[in-house]
């Protein structure tokens, strides 16, 4: 057991982790929930087919020897927004992840606070829809842990991820959001996530295609529907016609 230092206690208190009973979050999510009505039937079908085959299965995790020498960056690799440039110039010390929408406890989490939550490290394969794959080692916190703190209310069905490269966004159903391999990651291959790969914090959801894994996370919103976000299809690439679930 690590001693609880004053700093650690301060960070924990400011998360309201002490003296609160954590219920809800991912605990109440039905594992048999049917594909939501907002999906077009082709997407709903492929999602149902995927679930029939894999259920809540974990994707394969690899060994250190399998790690790709270079984790090929794709899409945005250096966001130009004023807000992002300011954060990067200061080594992301002022970074906060905002968690809001349909939650009982909106959160504003520093990287130090996120690191105090239980960590998970996983070596997984990243599959881009363009047809290439890379294997990397990611460390972060399970998204389910953060949702437990925020306490989504009963109307919440989806988690929407907003990014610092303005215009990019993504969404997951609560089932994917609560999967044990779904992480908010701050380390790639034992180092802080490089800017090219989504610094300081990016989503990892290795059962789904690369474009689901939003980089440069700015804000996470719990919503009942994503039809009023962006083009209404649940993500930047989905708005160009790509599948929403995008299972691998
Ligand atoms: N914010 C943001 N997230 C993003 C993208 C992007 O352009 N912006 N590209 C996506 C795509 S298509 C892929 S394959 C992966 C690439 O992650 P990488 O740069 O770490 O390889 O990030 C995804 N997440
Ligand atoms: Mo991709």
Short mmCIF file of C-alpha atoms and ligand atoms in Angstrom, two decimals:
data_model
loop_
_atom_site.label_atom_id
_atom_site.label_comp_id
_atom_site.label_asym_id
_atom_site.label_seq_id
_atom_site.Cartn_x
_atom_site.Cartn_y
_atom_site.Cartn_z
CA UNK A 1 0.00 0.00 0.00
CA UNK A 2 1.27 3.45 -0.88
CA UNK A 3 1.10 5.93 1.98
CA UNK A 4 -1.61 8.50 1.50
CA UNK A 5 0.33 11.72 1.24
CA UNK A 6 -1.28 15.09 1.87
CA UNK A 7 -1.21 15.78 -1.84
CA UNK A 8 -2.86 12.48 -2.62
CA UNK A 9 -5.50 13.09 0.05
CA UNK A 10 -6.17 16.55 -1.33
CA UNK A 11 -6.67 15.18 -4.82
CA UNK A 12 -8.90 12.40 -3.58
CA UNK A 13 -11.00 14.79 -1.49
CA UNK A 14 -11.44 17.08 -4.44
CA UNK A 15 -12.79 14.11 -6.39
CA UNK A 16 -15.33 13.57 -3.62
CA UNK A 17 -14.13 9.98 -3.42
CA UNK A 18 -14.17 9.92 0.36
CA UNK A 19 -17.34 9.42 2.32
CA UNK A 20 -19.45 8.76 -0.74
CA UNK A 21 -20.96 5.44 -1.65
CA UNK A 22 -20.44 4.86 -5.35
CA UNK A 23 -23.40 3.22 -6.99
CA UNK A 24 -24.74 3.45 -10.48
CA UNK A 25 -22.30 4.31 -13.22
CA UNK A 26 -21.84 1.11 -15.15
CA UNK A 27 -23.48 -1.21 -12.62
CA UNK A 28 -26.99 -0.71 -13.89
CA UNK A 29 -26.28 -1.31 -17.55
CA UNK A 30 -28.13 -4.13 -19.14
CA UNK A 31 -25.81 -6.45 -21.03
CA UNK A 32 -28.57 -7.50 -23.36
CA UNK A 33 -29.72 -4.04 -24.38
CA UNK A 34 -30.86 -4.09 -27.99
CA UNK A 35 -29.29 -1.84 -30.63
CA UNK A 36 -30.73 1.63 -30.18
CA UNK A 37 -33.44 2.88 -32.53
CA UNK A 38 -31.37 5.83 -33.79
CA UNK A 39 -29.13 3.44 -35.71
CA UNK A 40 -29.87 2.60 -39.27
CA UNK A 41 -30.84 -1.02 -39.74
CA UNK A 42 -27.56 -2.06 -41.41
CA UNK A 43 -25.57 -0.80 -38.45
CA UNK A 44 -27.98 -2.32 -35.98
CA UNK A 45 -27.69 -5.65 -37.75
CA UNK A 46 -23.93 -5.73 -37.84
CA UNK A 47 -23.83 -4.76 -34.20
CA UNK A 48 -26.27 -7.51 -33.29
CA UNK A 49 -24.22 -9.98 -35.33
CA UNK A 50 -21.04 -8.86 -33.61
CA UNK A 51 -22.57 -9.26 -30.17
CA UNK A 52 -23.90 -12.71 -31.04
CA UNK A 53 -20.35 -13.72 -31.96
CA UNK A 54 -18.31 -12.01 -29.28
CA UNK A 55 -20.69 -10.92 -26.52
CA UNK A 56 -18.73 -8.99 -23.94
CA UNK A 57 -15.49 -10.79 -24.83
CA UNK A 58 -12.13 -9.17 -24.27
CA UNK A 59 -9.96 -8.58 -27.33
CA UNK A 60 -6.58 -10.24 -27.46
CA UNK A 61 -3.80 -8.70 -25.39
CA UNK A 62 -0.22 -9.11 -26.62
CA UNK A 63 3.24 -9.36 -25.10
CA UNK A 64 5.96 -6.70 -24.93
CA UNK A 65 7.73 -8.44 -27.83
CA UNK A 66 4.73 -7.77 -30.07
CA UNK A 67 4.78 -3.98 -29.62
CA UNK A 68 5.23 -2.16 -32.94
CA UNK A 69 8.44 -0.10 -33.13
CA UNK A 70 6.41 2.92 -34.19
CA UNK A 71 2.77 3.63 -33.43
CA UNK A 72 1.76 5.14 -36.75
CA UNK A 73 -0.22 8.36 -36.16
CA UNK A 74 -3.29 9.06 -38.29
CA UNK A 75 -5.84 11.82 -38.79
CA UNK A 76 -5.03 14.95 -36.79
CA UNK A 77 -1.47 14.83 -35.49
CA UNK A 78 -0.97 18.36 -34.14
CA UNK A 79 -4.17 20.31 -33.38
CA UNK A 80 -3.96 24.01 -34.26
CA UNK A 81 -6.72 25.30 -31.97
CA UNK A 82 -5.70 28.17 -29.69
CA UNK A 83 -6.89 26.25 -26.62
CA UNK A 84 -4.80 23.20 -27.51
CA UNK A 85 -1.66 25.23 -28.35
CA UNK A 86 -1.90 26.92 -24.95
CA UNK A 87 -2.17 23.57 -23.13
CA UNK A 88 0.69 22.03 -25.10
CA UNK A 89 2.94 25.06 -24.53
CA UNK A 90 2.61 24.46 -20.80
CA UNK A 91 3.26 20.71 -20.93
CA UNK A 92 -0.49 20.03 -20.35
CA UNK A 93 -0.18 21.05 -16.67
CA UNK A 94 -3.45 23.02 -16.91
CA UNK A 95 -5.33 20.22 -18.66
CA UNK A 96 -8.74 19.27 -17.33
CA UNK A 97 -11.08 16.60 -18.65
CA UNK A 98 -14.65 17.85 -18.29
CA UNK A 99 -17.37 15.25 -17.71
CA UNK A 100 -20.96 16.47 -17.90
CA UNK A 101 -24.35 16.13 -19.50
CA UNK A 102 -26.78 13.67 -17.88
CA UNK A 103 -24.74 13.06 -14.72
CA UNK A 104 -25.32 13.67 -11.03
CA UNK A 105 -21.73 14.82 -10.42
CA UNK A 106 -20.16 16.82 -13.25
CA UNK A 107 -16.37 16.47 -13.06
CA UNK A 108 -13.36 18.51 -14.03
CA UNK A 109 -10.38 16.17 -13.68
CA UNK A 110 -6.70 17.03 -13.84
CA UNK A 111 -4.23 14.47 -15.13
CA UNK A 112 -2.98 13.99 -11.55
CA UNK A 113 -6.50 13.18 -10.40
CA UNK A 114 -7.01 10.74 -13.26
CA UNK A 115 -3.72 9.00 -12.41
CA UNK A 116 -4.92 8.43 -8.83
CA UNK A 117 -7.77 6.27 -10.05
CA UNK A 118 -6.99 2.55 -10.48
CA UNK A 119 -4.78 2.18 -13.56
CA UNK A 120 -4.91 -0.45 -16.28
CA UNK A 121 -2.19 -1.30 -18.81
CA UNK A 122 -3.01 -3.28 -21.95
CA UNK A 123 -1.06 -4.20 -25.07
CA UNK A 124 -3.62 -4.22 -27.84
CA UNK A 125 -3.89 -3.96 -31.60
CA UNK A 126 -5.20 -0.84 -33.28
CA UNK A 127 -7.02 -1.45 -36.56
CA UNK A 128 -7.60 1.51 -38.85
CA UNK A 129 -10.44 1.31 -41.36
CA UNK A 130 -7.79 2.08 -44.03
CA UNK A 131 -6.46 -1.46 -43.55
CA UNK A 132 -3.34 -1.16 -41.38
CA UNK A 133 -2.74 -2.24 -37.78
CA UNK A 134 -0.24 -1.41 -35.04
CA UNK A 135 0.27 -2.87 -31.56
CA UNK A 136 0.86 -0.57 -28.60
CA UNK A 137 0.93 -0.60 -24.83
CA UNK A 138 -1.57 1.78 -23.28
CA UNK A 139 -1.95 2.87 -19.67
CA UNK A 140 -4.90 4.78 -18.33
CA UNK A 141 -8.06 4.53 -16.30
CA UNK A 142 -11.06 2.47 -17.29
CA UNK A 143 -13.79 4.80 -18.52
CA UNK A 144 -16.18 2.88 -16.24
CA UNK A 145 -14.28 4.26 -13.20
CA UNK A 146 -14.80 7.82 -14.34
CA UNK A 147 -18.47 7.15 -15.07
CA UNK A 148 -18.87 5.72 -11.57
CA UNK A 149 -17.64 9.04 -10.18
CA UNK A 150 -19.87 11.11 -12.44
CA UNK A 151 -22.95 8.93 -11.85
CA UNK A 152 -24.85 8.95 -15.15
CA UNK A 153 -28.57 9.31 -14.56
CA UNK A 154 -31.21 6.93 -15.87
CA UNK A 155 -31.77 8.84 -19.13
CA UNK A 156 -28.11 8.54 -20.24
CA UNK A 157 -27.62 6.12 -23.16
CA UNK A 158 -24.42 7.29 -24.90
CA UNK A 159 -21.09 8.83 -24.08
CA UNK A 160 -20.01 11.59 -26.48
CA UNK A 161 -16.31 12.56 -26.72
CA UNK A 162 -15.38 16.08 -27.81
CA UNK A 163 -11.82 16.80 -28.94
CA UNK A 164 -9.37 19.69 -29.13
CA UNK A 165 -9.02 19.33 -32.91
CA UNK A 166 -12.28 21.15 -33.43
CA UNK A 167 -14.93 19.21 -35.26
CA UNK A 168 -13.75 15.70 -34.38
CA UNK A 169 -16.07 13.90 -32.01
CA UNK A 170 -17.10 10.32 -31.30
CA UNK A 171 -19.62 8.39 -29.24
CA UNK A 172 -20.03 5.01 -27.60
CA UNK A 173 -23.04 3.21 -26.18
CA UNK A 174 -22.86 2.63 -22.43
CA UNK A 175 -22.08 -1.04 -23.05
CA UNK A 176 -18.86 -0.20 -24.92
CA UNK A 177 -18.08 2.63 -22.53
CA UNK A 178 -18.25 0.23 -19.58
CA UNK A 179 -16.20 -2.56 -21.17
CA UNK A 180 -13.08 -3.33 -19.08
CA UNK A 181 -10.71 -2.63 -22.00
CA UNK A 182 -12.18 0.81 -22.69
CA UNK A 183 -9.61 3.25 -21.32
CA UNK A 184 -8.85 6.93 -21.08
CA UNK A 185 -5.12 6.61 -21.71
CA UNK A 186 -2.27 9.00 -20.88
CA UNK A 187 0.65 6.66 -21.63
CA UNK A 188 1.74 4.92 -24.82
CA UNK A 189 4.61 2.45 -24.52
CA UNK A 190 5.51 3.68 -21.00
CA UNK A 191 5.76 7.35 -21.99
CA UNK A 192 3.23 10.20 -21.99
CA UNK A 193 1.05 9.88 -25.10
CA UNK A 194 2.83 11.88 -27.84
CA UNK A 195 0.99 14.81 -29.39
CA UNK A 196 0.73 12.88 -32.67
CA UNK A 197 -1.17 10.09 -30.87
CA UNK A 198 -3.59 12.28 -28.91
CA UNK A 199 -1.85 13.95 -25.94
CA UNK A 200 -2.53 14.30 -23.15
CA UNK A 201 -5.51 11.93 -23.01
CA UNK A 202 -7.19 9.74 -25.61
CA UNK A 203 -9.79 7.05 -25.74
CA UNK A 204 -8.82 3.38 -26.31
CA UNK A 205 -11.62 1.04 -27.30
CA UNK A 206 -9.76 -1.82 -28.93
CA UNK A 207 -12.82 -3.88 -29.88
CA UNK A 208 -13.73 -1.15 -32.36
CA UNK A 209 -12.02 0.56 -35.30
CA UNK A 210 -9.40 3.29 -34.94
CA UNK A 211 -11.69 6.18 -35.74
CA UNK A 212 -13.76 5.43 -32.61
CA UNK A 213 -10.71 6.15 -30.43
CA UNK A 214 -10.97 9.91 -30.01
CA UNK A 215 -7.66 11.69 -29.43
CA UNK A 216 -7.13 15.07 -27.70
CA UNK A 217 -10.07 14.56 -25.33
CA UNK A 218 -11.63 17.78 -24.15
CA UNK A 219 -15.02 16.91 -22.80
CA UNK A 220 -17.15 13.83 -22.22
CA UNK A 221 -20.92 14.23 -22.21
CA UNK A 222 -23.52 11.69 -21.20
CA UNK A 223 -26.52 12.05 -23.50
CA UNK A 224 -29.85 10.37 -24.25
CA UNK A 225 -29.35 10.73 -28.02
CA UNK A 226 -26.57 11.98 -30.28
CA UNK A 227 -28.86 13.21 -33.04
CA UNK A 228 -28.28 16.87 -32.09
CA UNK A 229 -24.46 16.54 -31.98
CA UNK A 230 -22.39 17.27 -35.10
CA UNK A 231 -24.12 15.83 -38.16
CA UNK A 232 -26.25 13.58 -35.95
CA UNK A 233 -24.64 10.21 -36.73
CA UNK A 234 -22.51 9.84 -33.62
CA UNK A 235 -19.08 10.85 -34.89
CA UNK A 236 -16.98 12.77 -37.38
CA UNK A 237 -16.46 9.77 -39.70
CA UNK A 238 -19.98 8.49 -39.12
CA UNK A 239 -21.20 11.84 -40.48
CA UNK A 240 -19.25 10.98 -43.69
CA UNK A 241 -21.06 7.62 -43.91
CA UNK A 242 -18.91 5.25 -41.86
CA UNK A 243 -20.50 2.78 -39.44
CA UNK A 244 -21.27 3.86 -35.91
CA UNK A 245 -20.45 0.64 -34.04
CA UNK A 246 -17.45 -0.28 -36.23
CA UNK A 247 -16.52 -3.53 -34.49
CA UNK A 248 -13.32 -5.27 -35.52
N1 LIG B 1 -9.42 13.81 -32.21
C1 LIG B 1 -9.15 12.91 -33.17
N2 LIG B 1 -9.20 11.61 -32.85
C2 LIG B 1 -8.92 10.68 -33.79
C3 LIG B 1 -8.61 11.03 -35.13
C4 LIG B 1 -8.56 12.41 -35.43
O1 LIG B 1 -8.27 12.84 -36.58
N3 LIG B 1 -8.84 13.33 -34.43
N4 LIG B 1 -8.36 10.03 -36.07
C5 LIG B 1 -8.86 8.68 -35.77
C6 LIG B 1 -8.33 7.62 -36.63
S1 LIG B 1 -9.00 7.41 -38.18
C7 LIG B 1 -7.41 6.72 -36.17
S2 LIG B 1 -6.89 5.39 -37.10
C8 LIG B 1 -6.78 6.92 -34.86
C9 LIG B 1 -5.29 7.10 -35.04
O2 LIG B 1 -4.66 7.10 -33.80
P1 LIG B 1 -3.11 7.31 -33.79
O3 LIG B 1 -2.83 8.67 -34.37
O4 LIG B 1 -2.66 7.17 -32.37
O5 LIG B 1 -2.54 6.21 -34.68
O6 LIG B 1 -7.25 8.05 -34.15
C10 LIG B 1 -8.62 8.32 -34.32
N5 LIG B 1 -8.98 9.37 -33.42
MO1 LIG B 2 -8.44 5.28 -38.79
#
